[in-house]
PDB file of C-alpha atoms in Angstrom:
ATOM      1  CA  MET A1089     147.325 115.023 113.642  1.00 95.00           C
ATOM      2  CA  LEU A1090     144.988 117.131 116.552  1.00 98.00           C
ATOM      3  CA  LEU A1091     141.240 118.059 114.192  1.00 98.00           C
ATOM      4  CA  GLN A1092     139.502 120.066 115.736  1.00 98.00           C
ATOM      5  CA  ALA A1093     135.257 119.458 114.871  1.00 98.00           C
ATOM      6  CA  ALA A1094     133.767 122.554 113.777  1.00 98.00           C
ATOM      7  CA  ALA A1095     129.849 123.155 114.443  1.00 98.00           C
ATOM      8  CA  LEU A1096     127.489 121.384 111.685  1.00 98.00           C
ATOM      9  CA  THR A1097     126.425 124.554 109.666  1.00 98.00           C
ATOM     10  CA  ARG A1098     125.083 123.916 105.625  1.00 98.00           C
ATOM     11  CA  GLU A1099     127.711 125.977 104.687  1.00 98.00           C
ATOM     12  CA  ALA A1100     130.553 124.246 105.541  1.00 98.00           C
ATOM     13  CA  PHE A1101     129.513 120.809 104.710  1.00 98.00           C
ATOM     14  CA  ALA A1102     127.989 121.599 101.230  1.00 98.00           C
ATOM     15  CA  PRO A1103     131.138 120.116  99.456  1.00 98.00           C
ATOM     16  CA  PHE A1104     130.696 117.042 101.749  1.00 98.00           C
ATOM     17  CA  GLY A1105     127.097 116.805 101.593  1.00 98.00           C
ATOM     18  CA  ASP A1106     123.644 117.570 103.142  1.00 98.00           C
ATOM     19  CA  VAL A1107     122.818 118.089 105.954  1.00 98.00           C
ATOM     20  CA  ILE A1108     119.389 117.149 106.966  1.00 98.00           C
ATOM     21  CA  GLN A1109     117.517 119.388 109.609  1.00 98.00           C
ATOM     22  CA  CYS A1110     114.759 121.872 109.957  1.00 98.00           C
ATOM     23  CA  THR A1111     115.780 124.659 110.456  1.00 97.00           C
ATOM     24  CA  GLY A1112     116.534 126.465 107.615  1.00 97.00           C
ATOM     25  CA  SER A1113     114.910 124.485 105.323  1.00 97.00           C
ATOM     26  CA  GLU A1114     111.421 125.156 102.730  1.00 97.00           C
ATOM     27  CA  HIS A1115     108.636 124.389 104.666  1.00 98.00           C
ATOM     28  CA  TYR A1116     104.514 123.731 104.356  1.00 98.00           C
ATOM     29  CA  PRO A1117     101.984 123.016 106.087  1.00 98.00           C
ATOM     30  CA  ILE A1118      99.476 119.537 105.158  1.00 97.00           C
ATOM     31  CA  ASN A1119      97.358 117.588 106.432  1.00 94.00           C
ATOM     32  CA  ALA A1120      95.176 120.370 107.258  1.00 92.00           C
ATOM     33  CA  GLY A1121      97.582 122.546 108.948  1.00 95.00           C
ATOM     34  CA  THR A1122      98.339 119.712 111.781  1.00 96.00           C
ATOM     35  CA  THR A1123     101.329 119.163 110.343  1.00 98.00           C
ATOM     36  CA  GLU A1124     104.505 120.542 109.084  1.00 98.00           C
ATOM     37  CA  ARG A1125     107.076 119.441 105.912  1.00 98.00           C
ATOM     38  CA  TYR A1126     110.555 120.152 106.031  1.00 98.00           C
ATOM     39  CA  HIS A1127     111.320 118.990 102.237  1.00 98.00           C
ATOM     40  CA  ASN A1128     113.671 117.261 100.897  1.00 98.00           C
ATOM     41  CA  LEU A1129     116.558 117.358 102.886  1.00 98.00           C
ATOM     42  CA  ALA A1130     118.912 115.239 101.844  1.00 97.00           C
ATOM     43  CA  LYS A1131     120.040 113.994  98.050  1.00 90.00           C
ATOM     44  CA  VAL A1132     119.663 110.337  97.907  1.00 97.00           C
ATOM     45  CA  ASP A1133     122.026 109.740  95.142  1.00 98.00           C
ATOM     46  CA  VAL A1134     121.421 105.322  95.016  1.00 97.00           C
ATOM     47  CA  SER A1135     120.623 104.378  91.481  1.00 94.00           C
ATOM     48  CA  GLU A1136     124.004 103.717  89.956  1.00 95.00           C
ATOM     49  CA  ALA A1137     124.231 100.053  88.790  1.00 96.00           C
ATOM     50  CA  GLY A1138     121.224  99.308  89.687  1.00 96.00           C
ATOM     51  CA  GLY A1139     120.929 100.458  93.214  1.00 97.00           C
ATOM     52  CA  ARG A1140     117.677 101.064  95.539  1.00 97.00           C
ATOM     53  CA  PRO A1141     117.344 102.809  98.222  1.00 98.00           C
ATOM     54  CA  ILE A1142     116.860 100.898 101.322  1.00 98.00           C
ATOM     55  CA  ILE A1143     116.503 101.893 104.969  1.00 98.00           C
ATOM     56  CA  SER A1144     118.346 100.228 107.932  1.00 98.00           C
ATOM     57  CA  ILE A1145     119.118 101.073 111.580  1.00 98.00           C
ATOM     58  CA  PHE A1146     122.485 101.253 113.064  1.00 98.00           C
ATOM     59  CA  VAL A1147     123.022 100.968 116.748  1.00 98.00           C
ATOM     60  CA  ALA A1148     127.191 102.276 117.806  1.00 98.00           C
ATOM     61  CA  GLN A1149     128.689 102.811 120.684  1.00 98.00           C
ATOM     62  CA  PRO A1150     129.965 105.639 122.333  1.00 98.00           C
ATOM     63  CA  MET A1151     133.912 106.248 121.290  1.00 96.00           C
ATOM     64  CA  PRO A1152     135.489 106.689 124.573  1.00 94.00           C
ATOM     65  CA  GLY A1153     137.545 110.065 125.486  1.00 95.00           C
ATOM     66  CA  ASN A1154     137.801 113.589 123.868  1.00 98.00           C
ATOM     67  CA  PRO A1155     139.933 113.706 121.606  1.00 98.00           C
ATOM     68  CA  VAL A1156     138.924 110.468 119.779  1.00 97.00           C
ATOM     69  CA  ASP A1157     141.329 108.483 118.070  1.00 96.00           C
ATOM     70  CA  LEU A1158     140.373 108.165 114.175  1.00 96.00           C
ATOM     71  CA  ARG A1159     141.487 104.768 112.816  1.00 90.00           C
ATOM     72  CA  LEU A1160     140.391 104.891 108.944  1.00 96.00           C
ATOM     73  CA  MET A1161     138.280 106.670 106.233  1.00 98.00           C
ATOM     74  CA  GLU A1162     135.948 105.181 103.374  1.00 98.00           C
ATOM     75  CA  ARG A1163     133.463 106.113 101.075  1.00 98.00           C
ATOM     76  CA  HIS A1164     131.313 104.926  98.949  1.00 98.00           C
ATOM     77  CA  PRO A1165     131.664 104.814  95.136  1.00 98.00           C
ATOM     78  CA  LEU A1166     127.797 104.326  94.040  1.00 98.00           C
ATOM     79  CA  ALA A1167     126.166 105.970  96.773  1.00 98.00           C
ATOM     80  CA  SER A1168     124.926 108.614  99.145  1.00 98.00           C
ATOM     81  CA  GLN A1169     124.381 107.499 102.836  1.00 98.00           C
ATOM     82  CA  ALA A1170     122.113 109.203 105.450  1.00 98.00           C
ATOM     83  CA  PHE A1171     122.427 108.548 109.025  1.00 98.00           C
ATOM     84  CA  MET A1172     119.791 110.824 111.009  1.00 98.00           C
ATOM     85  CA  PRO A1173     119.850 109.580 114.788  1.00 98.00           C
ATOM     86  CA  LEU A1174     116.956 108.647 116.404  1.00 98.00           C
ATOM     87  CA  SER A1175     117.243 110.198 119.842  1.00 97.00           C
ATOM     88  CA  ALA A1176     118.394 113.381 120.739  1.00 96.00           C
ATOM     89  CA  SER A1177     121.732 112.773 120.259  1.00 97.00           C
ATOM     90  CA  ARG A1178     124.880 114.391 119.061  1.00 98.00           C
ATOM     91  CA  PHE A1179     128.282 112.462 116.991  1.00 98.00           C
ATOM     92  CA  LEU A1180     130.826 113.306 115.119  1.00 98.00           C
ATOM     93  CA  ALA A1181     131.553 113.813 111.505  1.00 98.00           C
ATOM     94  CA  VAL A1182     134.762 113.549 109.601  1.00 98.00           C
ATOM     95  CA  VAL A1183     135.197 113.778 106.207  1.00 98.00           C
ATOM     96  CA  ALA A1184     137.467 114.508 103.084  1.00 98.00           C
ATOM     97  CA  PRO A1185     136.702 115.473  99.384  1.00 98.00           C
ATOM     98  CA  PRO A1186     136.404 112.881  96.612  1.00 98.00           C
ATOM     99  CA  GLY A1187     139.241 111.946  94.934  1.00 98.00           C
ATOM    100  CA  GLU A1188     143.075 111.040  95.921  1.00 97.00           C
ATOM    101  CA  PHE A1189     142.909 110.419  99.432  1.00 97.00           C
ATOM    102  CA  ARG A1190     144.524 113.419 101.289  1.00 97.00           C
ATOM    103  CA  VAL A1191     144.866 113.582 105.422  1.00 97.00           C
ATOM    104  CA  GLY A1192     145.803 116.977 105.250  1.00 97.00           C
ATOM    105  CA  LYS A1193     142.519 117.602 103.771  1.00 98.00           C
ATOM    106  CA  LEU A1194     140.543 116.354 106.367  1.00 98.00           C
ATOM    107  CA  GLN A1195     137.833 117.882 108.263  1.00 98.00           C
ATOM    108  CA  ALA A1196     135.684 117.240 111.188  1.00 98.00           C
ATOM    109  CA  PHE A1197     131.918 118.657 112.177  1.00 98.00           C
ATOM    110  CA  LEU A1198     130.154 118.445 115.496  1.00 98.00           C
ATOM    111  CA  VAL A1199     126.570 117.378 114.595  1.00 98.00           C
ATOM    112  CA  ALA A1200     124.281 118.766 117.139  1.00 98.00           C
ATOM    113  CA  ALA A1201     121.331 117.153 119.107  1.00 98.00           C
ATOM    114  CA  GLY A1202     118.531 117.706 115.780  1.00 97.00           C
ATOM    115  CA  GLN A1203     120.677 117.624 112.857  1.00 98.00           C
ATOM    116  CA  GLY A1204     121.295 114.534 110.743  1.00 98.00           C
ATOM    117  CA  ILE A1205     123.840 114.340 107.303  1.00 98.00           C
ATOM    118  CA  ASN A1206     124.077 112.853 104.067  1.00 98.00           C
ATOM    119  CA  TYR A1207     127.306 111.572 102.847  1.00 98.00           C
ATOM    120  CA  ALA A1208     127.198 112.235  99.356  1.00 98.00           C
ATOM    121  CA  ARG A1209     128.363 109.429  96.597  1.00 98.00           C
ATOM    122  CA  GLU A1210     132.575 109.181  96.798  1.00 98.00           C
ATOM    123  CA  VAL A1211     133.030 111.052  99.290  1.00 98.00           C
ATOM    124  CA  TRP A1212     135.609 110.175 102.120  1.00 98.00           C
ATOM    125  CA  HIS A1213     134.312 109.712 105.687  1.00 98.00           C
ATOM    126  CA  HIS A1214     135.426 108.051 109.132  1.00 98.00           C
ATOM    127  CA  PRO A1215     132.562 105.251 109.968  1.00 98.00           C
ATOM    128  CA  VAL A1216     129.676 106.106 112.023  1.00 98.00           C
ATOM    129  CA  LEU A1217     131.275 108.141 115.682  1.00 98.00           C
ATOM    130  CA  ALA A1218     128.501 108.161 118.437  1.00 98.00           C
ATOM    131  CA  ILE A1219     129.880 109.742 121.040  1.00 98.00           C
ATOM    132  CA  ASP A1220     128.100 110.224 125.074  1.00 96.00           C
ATOM    133  CA  VAL A1221     125.601 107.435 124.445  1.00 98.00           C
ATOM    134  CA  GLU A1222     124.808 104.484 122.679  1.00 98.00           C
ATOM    135  CA  THR A1223     122.823 106.339 119.670  1.00 98.00           C
ATOM    136  CA  ARG A1224     120.656 104.607 117.147  1.00 98.00           C
ATOM    137  CA  PHE A1225     120.529 106.636 113.665  1.00 98.00           C
ATOM    138  CA  LEU A1226     118.518 105.742 110.524  1.00 98.00           C
ATOM    139  CA  VAL A1227     120.519 105.307 107.628  1.00 98.00           C
ATOM    140  CA  VAL A1228     119.199 105.431 103.868  1.00 98.00           C
ATOM    141  CA  ASP A1229     121.558 103.645 101.774  1.00 98.00           C
ATOM    142  CA  ARG A1230     122.396 101.229  99.422  1.00 98.00           C
ATOM    143  CA  GLU A1231     121.237  97.497  98.481  1.00 97.00           C
ATOM    144  CA  GLY A1232     122.202  96.505  94.444  1.00 97.00           C
ATOM    145  CA  PRO A1233     124.992  94.776  92.035  1.00 98.00           C
ATOM    146  CA  GLY A1234     128.618  96.255  92.315  1.00 97.00           C
ATOM    147  CA  HIS A1235     131.553  97.126  94.538  1.00 97.00           C
ATOM    148  CA  ASN A1236     130.252 100.049  97.475  1.00 97.00           C
ATOM    149  CA  CYS A1237     133.035 100.524  99.707  1.00 97.00           C
ATOM    150  CA  ASP A1238     136.765 101.535  99.929  1.00 97.00           C
ATOM    151  CA  GLU A1239     138.513 101.562 102.942  1.00 97.00           C
ATOM    152  CA  ILE A1240     141.767 102.834 103.894  1.00 97.00           C
ATOM    153  CA  GLU A1241     143.844 102.635 106.941  1.00 97.00           C
ATOM    154  CA  LEU A1242     144.691 106.427 107.970  1.00 96.00           C
ATOM    155  CA  PRO A1243     148.701 106.555 106.796  1.00 90.00           C
ATOM    156  CA  ALA A1244     149.515 108.296 110.549  1.00 92.00           C
ATOM    157  CA  PRO A1245     147.602 108.508 114.283  1.00 92.00           C
ATOM    158  CA  VAL A1246     144.467 111.281 113.681  1.00 97.00           C
ATOM    159  CA  GLN A1247     142.580 112.704 116.302  1.00 98.00           C
ATOM    160  CA  VAL A1248     139.727 114.948 116.636  1.00 98.00           C
ATOM    161  CA  ALA A1249     138.312 117.238 120.214  1.00 98.00           C
ATOM    162  CA  PHE A1250     135.651 118.252 120.416  1.00 98.00           C
TER     163      PHE A1250
ATOM    164  CA  MET B 511      82.537 102.807 114.239  1.00 95.00           C
ATOM    165  CA  LEU B 512      84.870 103.213 116.742  1.00 98.00           C
ATOM    166  CA  LEU B 513      88.516 100.991 115.662  1.00 98.00           C
ATOM    167  CA  GLN B 514      90.928  99.675 118.633  1.00 98.00           C
ATOM    168  CA  ALA B 515      94.081 100.341 117.608  1.00 98.00           C
ATOM    169  CA  ALA B 516      96.139  96.976 117.840  1.00 98.00           C
ATOM    170  CA  ALA B 517      99.763  96.013 118.953  1.00 98.00           C
ATOM    171  CA  LEU B 518     102.048  96.813 115.792  1.00 98.00           C
ATOM    172  CA  THR B 519     103.882  93.705 114.872  1.00 98.00           C
ATOM    173  CA  ARG B 520     105.710  92.612 110.966  1.00 98.00           C
ATOM    174  CA  GLU B 521     102.837  89.924 110.695  1.00 98.00           C
ATOM    175  CA  ALA B 522      99.711  91.803 111.353  1.00 98.00           C
ATOM    176  CA  PHE B 523     101.012  95.001 109.343  1.00 98.00           C
ATOM    177  CA  ALA B 524     102.618  93.088 106.509  1.00 98.00           C
ATOM    178  CA  PRO B 525      99.132  93.619 103.958  1.00 98.00           C
ATOM    179  CA  PHE B 526     100.423  97.251 104.268  1.00 98.00           C
ATOM    180  CA  GLY B 527     104.237  97.491 104.578  1.00 98.00           C
ATOM    181  CA  ASP B 528     106.979  97.354 106.730  1.00 98.00           C
ATOM    182  CA  VAL B 529     107.830  97.606 110.564  1.00 98.00           C
ATOM    183  CA  ILE B 530     111.072  99.861 111.194  1.00 98.00           C
ATOM    184  CA  GLN B 531     112.320  97.645 114.094  1.00 98.00           C
ATOM    185  CA  CYS B 532     115.207  95.760 115.863  1.00 98.00           C
ATOM    186  CA  THR B 533     113.034  93.168 117.524  1.00 97.00           C
ATOM    187  CA  GLY B 534     113.509  89.859 114.813  1.00 97.00           C
ATOM    188  CA  SER B 535     115.293  91.823 111.820  1.00 97.00           C
ATOM    189  CA  GLU B 536     118.846  90.651 110.381  1.00 97.00           C
ATOM    190  CA  HIS B 537     121.698  92.655 111.487  1.00 98.00           C
ATOM    191  CA  TYR B 538     125.148  92.028 112.145  1.00 98.00           C
ATOM    192  CA  PRO B 539     128.366  93.824 113.278  1.00 98.00           C
ATOM    193  CA  ILE B 540     129.966  96.467 111.037  1.00 97.00           C
ATOM    194  CA  ASN B 541     133.177  99.156 111.794  1.00 94.00           C
ATOM    195  CA  ALA B 542     135.310  96.509 113.901  1.00 92.00           C
ATOM    196  CA  GLY B 543     132.160  95.770 116.177  1.00 95.00           C
ATOM    197  CA  THR B 544     131.379  99.278 117.494  1.00 96.00           C
ATOM    198  CA  THR B 545     128.135  98.843 115.318  1.00 98.00           C
ATOM    199  CA  GLU B 546     125.549  96.595 114.782  1.00 98.00           C
ATOM    200  CA  ARG B 547     123.976  96.851 111.339  1.00 98.00           C
ATOM    201  CA  TYR B 548     119.688  96.147 111.133  1.00 98.00           C
ATOM    202  CA  HIS B 549     119.668  95.694 107.871  1.00 98.00           C
ATOM    203  CA  ASN B 550     117.375  96.785 104.601  1.00 98.00           C
ATOM    204  CA  LEU B 551     114.331  97.328 107.325  1.00 98.00           C
ATOM    205  CA  ALA B 552     111.772  98.524 105.126  1.00 97.00           C
ATOM    206  CA  LYS B 553     111.244  98.167 101.120  1.00 90.00           C
ATOM    207  CA  VAL B 554     111.751 102.284  99.563  1.00 97.00           C
ATOM    208  CA  ASP B 555     109.501 101.452  96.194  1.00 98.00           C
ATOM    209  CA  VAL B 556     109.394 105.585  95.295  1.00 97.00           C
ATOM    210  CA  SER B 557     111.098 104.411  90.980  1.00 94.00           C
ATOM    211  CA  GLU B 558     107.436 105.001  89.114  1.00 95.00           C
ATOM    212  CA  ALA B 559     107.310 106.873  86.636  1.00 96.00           C
ATOM    213  CA  GLY B 560     110.355 108.932  86.573  1.00 96.00           C
ATOM    214  CA  GLY B 561     110.360 108.848  91.140  1.00 97.00           C
ATOM    215  CA  ARG B 562     113.278 109.394  93.114  1.00 97.00           C
ATOM    216  CA  PRO B 563     113.854 108.968  96.557  1.00 98.00           C
ATOM    217  CA  ILE B 564     113.859 111.646  99.281  1.00 98.00           C
ATOM    218  CA  ILE B 565     114.221 112.194 102.630  1.00 98.00           C
ATOM    219  CA  SER B 566     112.311 114.976 105.083  1.00 98.00           C
ATOM    220  CA  ILE B 567     111.200 115.824 108.743  1.00 98.00           C
ATOM    221  CA  PHE B 568     107.199 116.124 109.444  1.00 98.00           C
ATOM    222  CA  VAL B 569     106.352 118.126 112.779  1.00 98.00           C
ATOM    223  CA  ALA B 570     103.237 117.130 113.543  1.00 98.00           C
ATOM    224  CA  GLN B 571     101.074 118.303 116.369  1.00 98.00           C
ATOM    225  CA  PRO B 572      99.308 115.524 118.090  1.00 98.00           C
ATOM    226  CA  MET B 573      95.572 114.606 117.857  1.00 96.00           C
ATOM    227  CA  PRO B 574      93.895 115.695 120.844  1.00 94.00           C
ATOM    228  CA  GLY B 575      91.875 113.229 122.882  1.00 95.00           C
ATOM    229  CA  ASN B 576      91.272 109.303 123.141  1.00 98.00           C
ATOM    230  CA  PRO B 577      89.479 108.074 120.991  1.00 98.00           C
ATOM    231  CA  VAL B 578      90.601 110.136 117.909  1.00 97.00           C
ATOM    232  CA  ASP B 579      88.083 111.276 115.149  1.00 96.00           C
ATOM    233  CA  LEU B 580      89.450 109.957 111.934  1.00 96.00           C
ATOM    234  CA  ARG B 581      88.724 112.673 108.731  1.00 90.00           C
ATOM    235  CA  LEU B 582      90.053 111.310 105.830  1.00 96.00           C
ATOM    236  CA  MET B 583      92.224 108.214 103.973  1.00 98.00           C
ATOM    237  CA  GLU B 584      94.790 108.470 101.483  1.00 98.00           C
ATOM    238  CA  ARG B 585      96.754 106.790  99.520  1.00 98.00           C
ATOM    239  CA  HIS B 586     100.231 106.999  97.494  1.00 98.00           C
ATOM    240  CA  PRO B 587      99.810 105.371  93.832  1.00 98.00           C
ATOM    241  CA  LEU B 588     103.355 105.928  92.696  1.00 98.00           C
ATOM    242  CA  ALA B 589     105.208 105.351  96.448  1.00 98.00           C
ATOM    243  CA  SER B 590     105.832 104.118  99.429  1.00 98.00           C
ATOM    244  CA  GLN B 591     106.273 106.719 102.498  1.00 98.00           C
ATOM    245  CA  ALA B 592     108.461 105.774 105.764  1.00 98.00           C
ATOM    246  CA  PHE B 593     107.579 107.445 108.914  1.00 98.00           C
ATOM    247  CA  MET B 594     110.240 107.089 112.118  1.00 98.00           C
ATOM    248  CA  PRO B 595     110.168 108.735 114.926  1.00 98.00           C
ATOM    249  CA  LEU B 596     113.132 111.373 116.179  1.00 98.00           C
ATOM    250  CA  SER B 597     112.344 110.082 119.400  1.00 97.00           C
ATOM    251  CA  ALA B 598     110.625 107.405 121.476  1.00 96.00           C
ATOM    252  CA  SER B 599     107.367 108.911 120.968  1.00 97.00           C
ATOM    253  CA  ARG B 600     104.167 106.603 119.789  1.00 98.00           C
ATOM    254  CA  PHE B 601     102.153 107.425 117.193  1.00 98.00           C
ATOM    255  CA  LEU B 602      98.994 105.999 115.704  1.00 98.00           C
ATOM    256  CA  ALA B 603      98.683 104.344 111.875  1.00 98.00           C
ATOM    257  CA  VAL B 604      94.680 103.427 110.522  1.00 98.00           C
ATOM    258  CA  VAL B 605      95.025 101.460 106.951  1.00 98.00           C
ATOM    259  CA  ALA B 606      93.073 100.093 104.543  1.00 98.00           C
ATOM    260  CA  PRO B 607      93.790  97.938 101.670  1.00 98.00           C
ATOM    261  CA  PRO B 608      94.644  98.726  97.772  1.00 98.00           C
ATOM    262  CA  GLY B 609      91.516  98.896  95.533  1.00 98.00           C
ATOM    263  CA  GLU B 610      88.633 100.312  95.767  1.00 97.00           C
ATOM    264  CA  PHE B 611      88.596 101.684  99.208  1.00 97.00           C
ATOM    265  CA  ARG B 612      85.884 100.184 102.162  1.00 97.00           C
ATOM    266  CA  VAL B 613      85.085 101.484 105.523  1.00 97.00           C
ATOM    267  CA  GLY B 614      84.890  98.443 107.128  1.00 97.00           C
ATOM    268  CA  LYS B 615      88.127  96.892 106.029  1.00 98.00           C
ATOM    269  CA  LEU B 616      89.543  99.644 107.826  1.00 98.00           C
ATOM    270  CA  GLN B 617      92.211  98.205 110.847  1.00 98.00           C
ATOM    271  CA  ALA B 618      94.495 100.616 113.175  1.00 98.00           C
ATOM    272  CA  PHE B 619      97.890  99.936 115.221  1.00 98.00           C
ATOM    273  CA  LEU B 620      99.367 101.716 117.586  1.00 98.00           C
ATOM    274  CA  VAL B 621     102.994 102.226 117.109  1.00 98.00           C
ATOM    275  CA  ALA B 622     105.325 101.742 120.443  1.00 98.00           C
ATOM    276  CA  ALA B 623     108.679 103.707 120.719  1.00 98.00           C
ATOM    277  CA  GLY B 624     111.156 102.403 118.788  1.00 97.00           C
ATOM    278  CA  GLN B 625     109.286 101.155 116.012  1.00 98.00           C
ATOM    279  CA  GLY B 626     108.491 103.243 112.590  1.00 98.00           C
ATOM    280  CA  ILE B 627     106.181 102.088 109.466  1.00 98.00           C
ATOM    281  CA  ASN B 628     106.365 101.985 105.854  1.00 98.00           C
ATOM    282  CA  TYR B 629     103.446 101.931 104.078  1.00 98.00           C
ATOM    283  CA  ALA B 630     103.225  99.989 100.776  1.00 98.00           C
ATOM    284  CA  ARG B 631     102.021 102.252  97.228  1.00 98.00           C
ATOM    285  CA  GLU B 632      99.120 101.563  96.996  1.00 98.00           C
ATOM    286  CA  VAL B 633      97.993 100.734 100.402  1.00 98.00           C
ATOM    287  CA  TRP B 634      95.000 103.502 102.058  1.00 98.00           C
ATOM    288  CA  HIS B 635      96.378 105.404 104.898  1.00 98.00           C
ATOM    289  CA  HIS B 636      95.185 108.151 107.598  1.00 98.00           C
ATOM    290  CA  PRO B 637      97.944 111.449 107.405  1.00 98.00           C
ATOM    291  CA  VAL B 638     100.582 110.583 109.888  1.00 98.00           C
ATOM    292  CA  LEU B 639      98.673 110.558 113.348  1.00 98.00           C
ATOM    293  CA  ALA B 640     100.956 111.797 117.012  1.00 98.00           C
ATOM    294  CA  ILE B 641      99.733 112.126 119.902  1.00 98.00           C
ATOM    295  CA  ASP B 642     100.919 112.152 122.977  1.00 96.00           C
ATOM    296  CA  VAL B 643     103.133 114.968 122.130  1.00 98.00           C
ATOM    297  CA  GLU B 644     104.418 117.432 119.046  1.00 98.00           C
ATOM    298  CA  THR B 645     106.520 114.355 117.184  1.00 98.00           C
ATOM    299  CA  ARG B 646     109.066 114.773 114.481  1.00 98.00           C
ATOM    300  CA  PHE B 647     109.423 111.969 111.931  1.00 98.00           C
ATOM    301  CA  LEU B 648     112.085 111.498 109.372  1.00 98.00           C
ATOM    302  CA  VAL B 649     109.921 110.351 105.819  1.00 98.00           C
ATOM    303  CA  VAL B 650     110.962 108.674 102.885  1.00 98.00           C
ATOM    304  CA  ASP B 651     108.908 109.746 100.633  1.00 98.00           C
ATOM    305  CA  ARG B 652     109.196 110.300  96.483  1.00 98.00           C
ATOM    306  CA  GLU B 653     109.966 113.642  94.347  1.00 97.00           C
ATOM    307  CA  GLY B 654     108.657 113.744  90.960  1.00 97.00           C
ATOM    308  CA  PRO B 655     106.063 113.721  87.847  1.00 98.00           C
ATOM    309  CA  GLY B 656     102.724 112.239  88.316  1.00 97.00           C
ATOM    310  CA  HIS B 657      99.522 112.346  90.564  1.00 97.00           C
ATOM    311  CA  ASN B 658     100.803 110.757  93.603  1.00 97.00           C
ATOM    312  CA  CYS B 659      98.142 111.254  95.989  1.00 97.00           C
ATOM    313  CA  ASP B 660      94.024 110.120  96.027  1.00 97.00           C
ATOM    314  CA  GLU B 661      92.413 111.357  98.956  1.00 97.00           C
ATOM    315  CA  ILE B 662      88.658 110.029 100.312  1.00 97.00           C
ATOM    316  CA  GLU B 663      86.467 111.914 102.823  1.00 97.00           C
ATOM    317  CA  LEU B 664      85.691 109.171 105.084  1.00 96.00           C
ATOM    318  CA  PRO B 665      81.715 108.560 104.126  1.00 90.00           C
ATOM    319  CA  ALA B 666      81.032 108.162 108.242  1.00 92.00           C
ATOM    320  CA  PRO B 667      82.187 109.041 111.410  1.00 92.00           C
ATOM    321  CA  VAL B 668      85.413 106.854 112.451  1.00 97.00           C
ATOM    322  CA  GLN B 669      87.325 106.996 115.672  1.00 98.00           C
ATOM    323  CA  VAL B 670      89.586 105.038 117.059  1.00 98.00           C
ATOM    324  CA  ALA B 671      91.001 104.052 120.790  1.00 98.00           C
ATOM    325  CA  PHE B 672      94.555 103.699 121.785  1.00 98.00           C
TER     326      PHE B 672
END
């Protein structure tokens, strides 16, 4: 099965979470006009079962080739998880709706340089998929008690082209 | 009064908050070894008085000159506030301890490319100080009820050299 990555837009990604970007966002000047605040771009949803928000950095090696081979999907029942590259790097996001995993429901997005994403709680997603170069991501997710990661191996080979 | 910005280290910044960096941080491989997680680099502390964590982007114009003229300080009584540049850009952090503001307690740090900071709740800090170039920051702070910003004008001219 071959997925073609679509351009990432807020509208297309809305069922799966937030797109973190300046374009099209509410913004206003602060600090005597020297800074523009693009406000509240992602719903950090980590307080289930006594969770707390944390900030981490993921350093991801680029996936080889195009198309890229996918191996498994995961979901976080207790928390959203946001990824923002710390450089002008694009990456891939592969998602499926919450509930029972259905391979036929997979969707792939090419996240452009300058964009980030926040996977909503319970949304199936592939682990971070850097392409082109080693990529550092700022990640906002959860620490706390409880089981917060389900994994599922893909039942048949899936590739994503971009 | 002229402050000289010191290099930013975890030890020096500990009274004021967290340094967000990979160097010297707990880390471990995830995703079958393709990604390294530098874990829990900042204490997001935003739940006072019903607050919730949010992610925003600040686009900051660079301060002209060196030394830079400082105008005012602020503090957030209800929340931490994290700043991570979305490019390999350095910036300045100027802080003073919680409690009654004392100009003699000001300290300045030069935040190197690859580093970010998380101001602890109640720590006095200057509004974001980009230097060199326009800088985009990912910001993790708070939305919710209550008064979360105190500002104070500096009682005498202060400059910071870097």
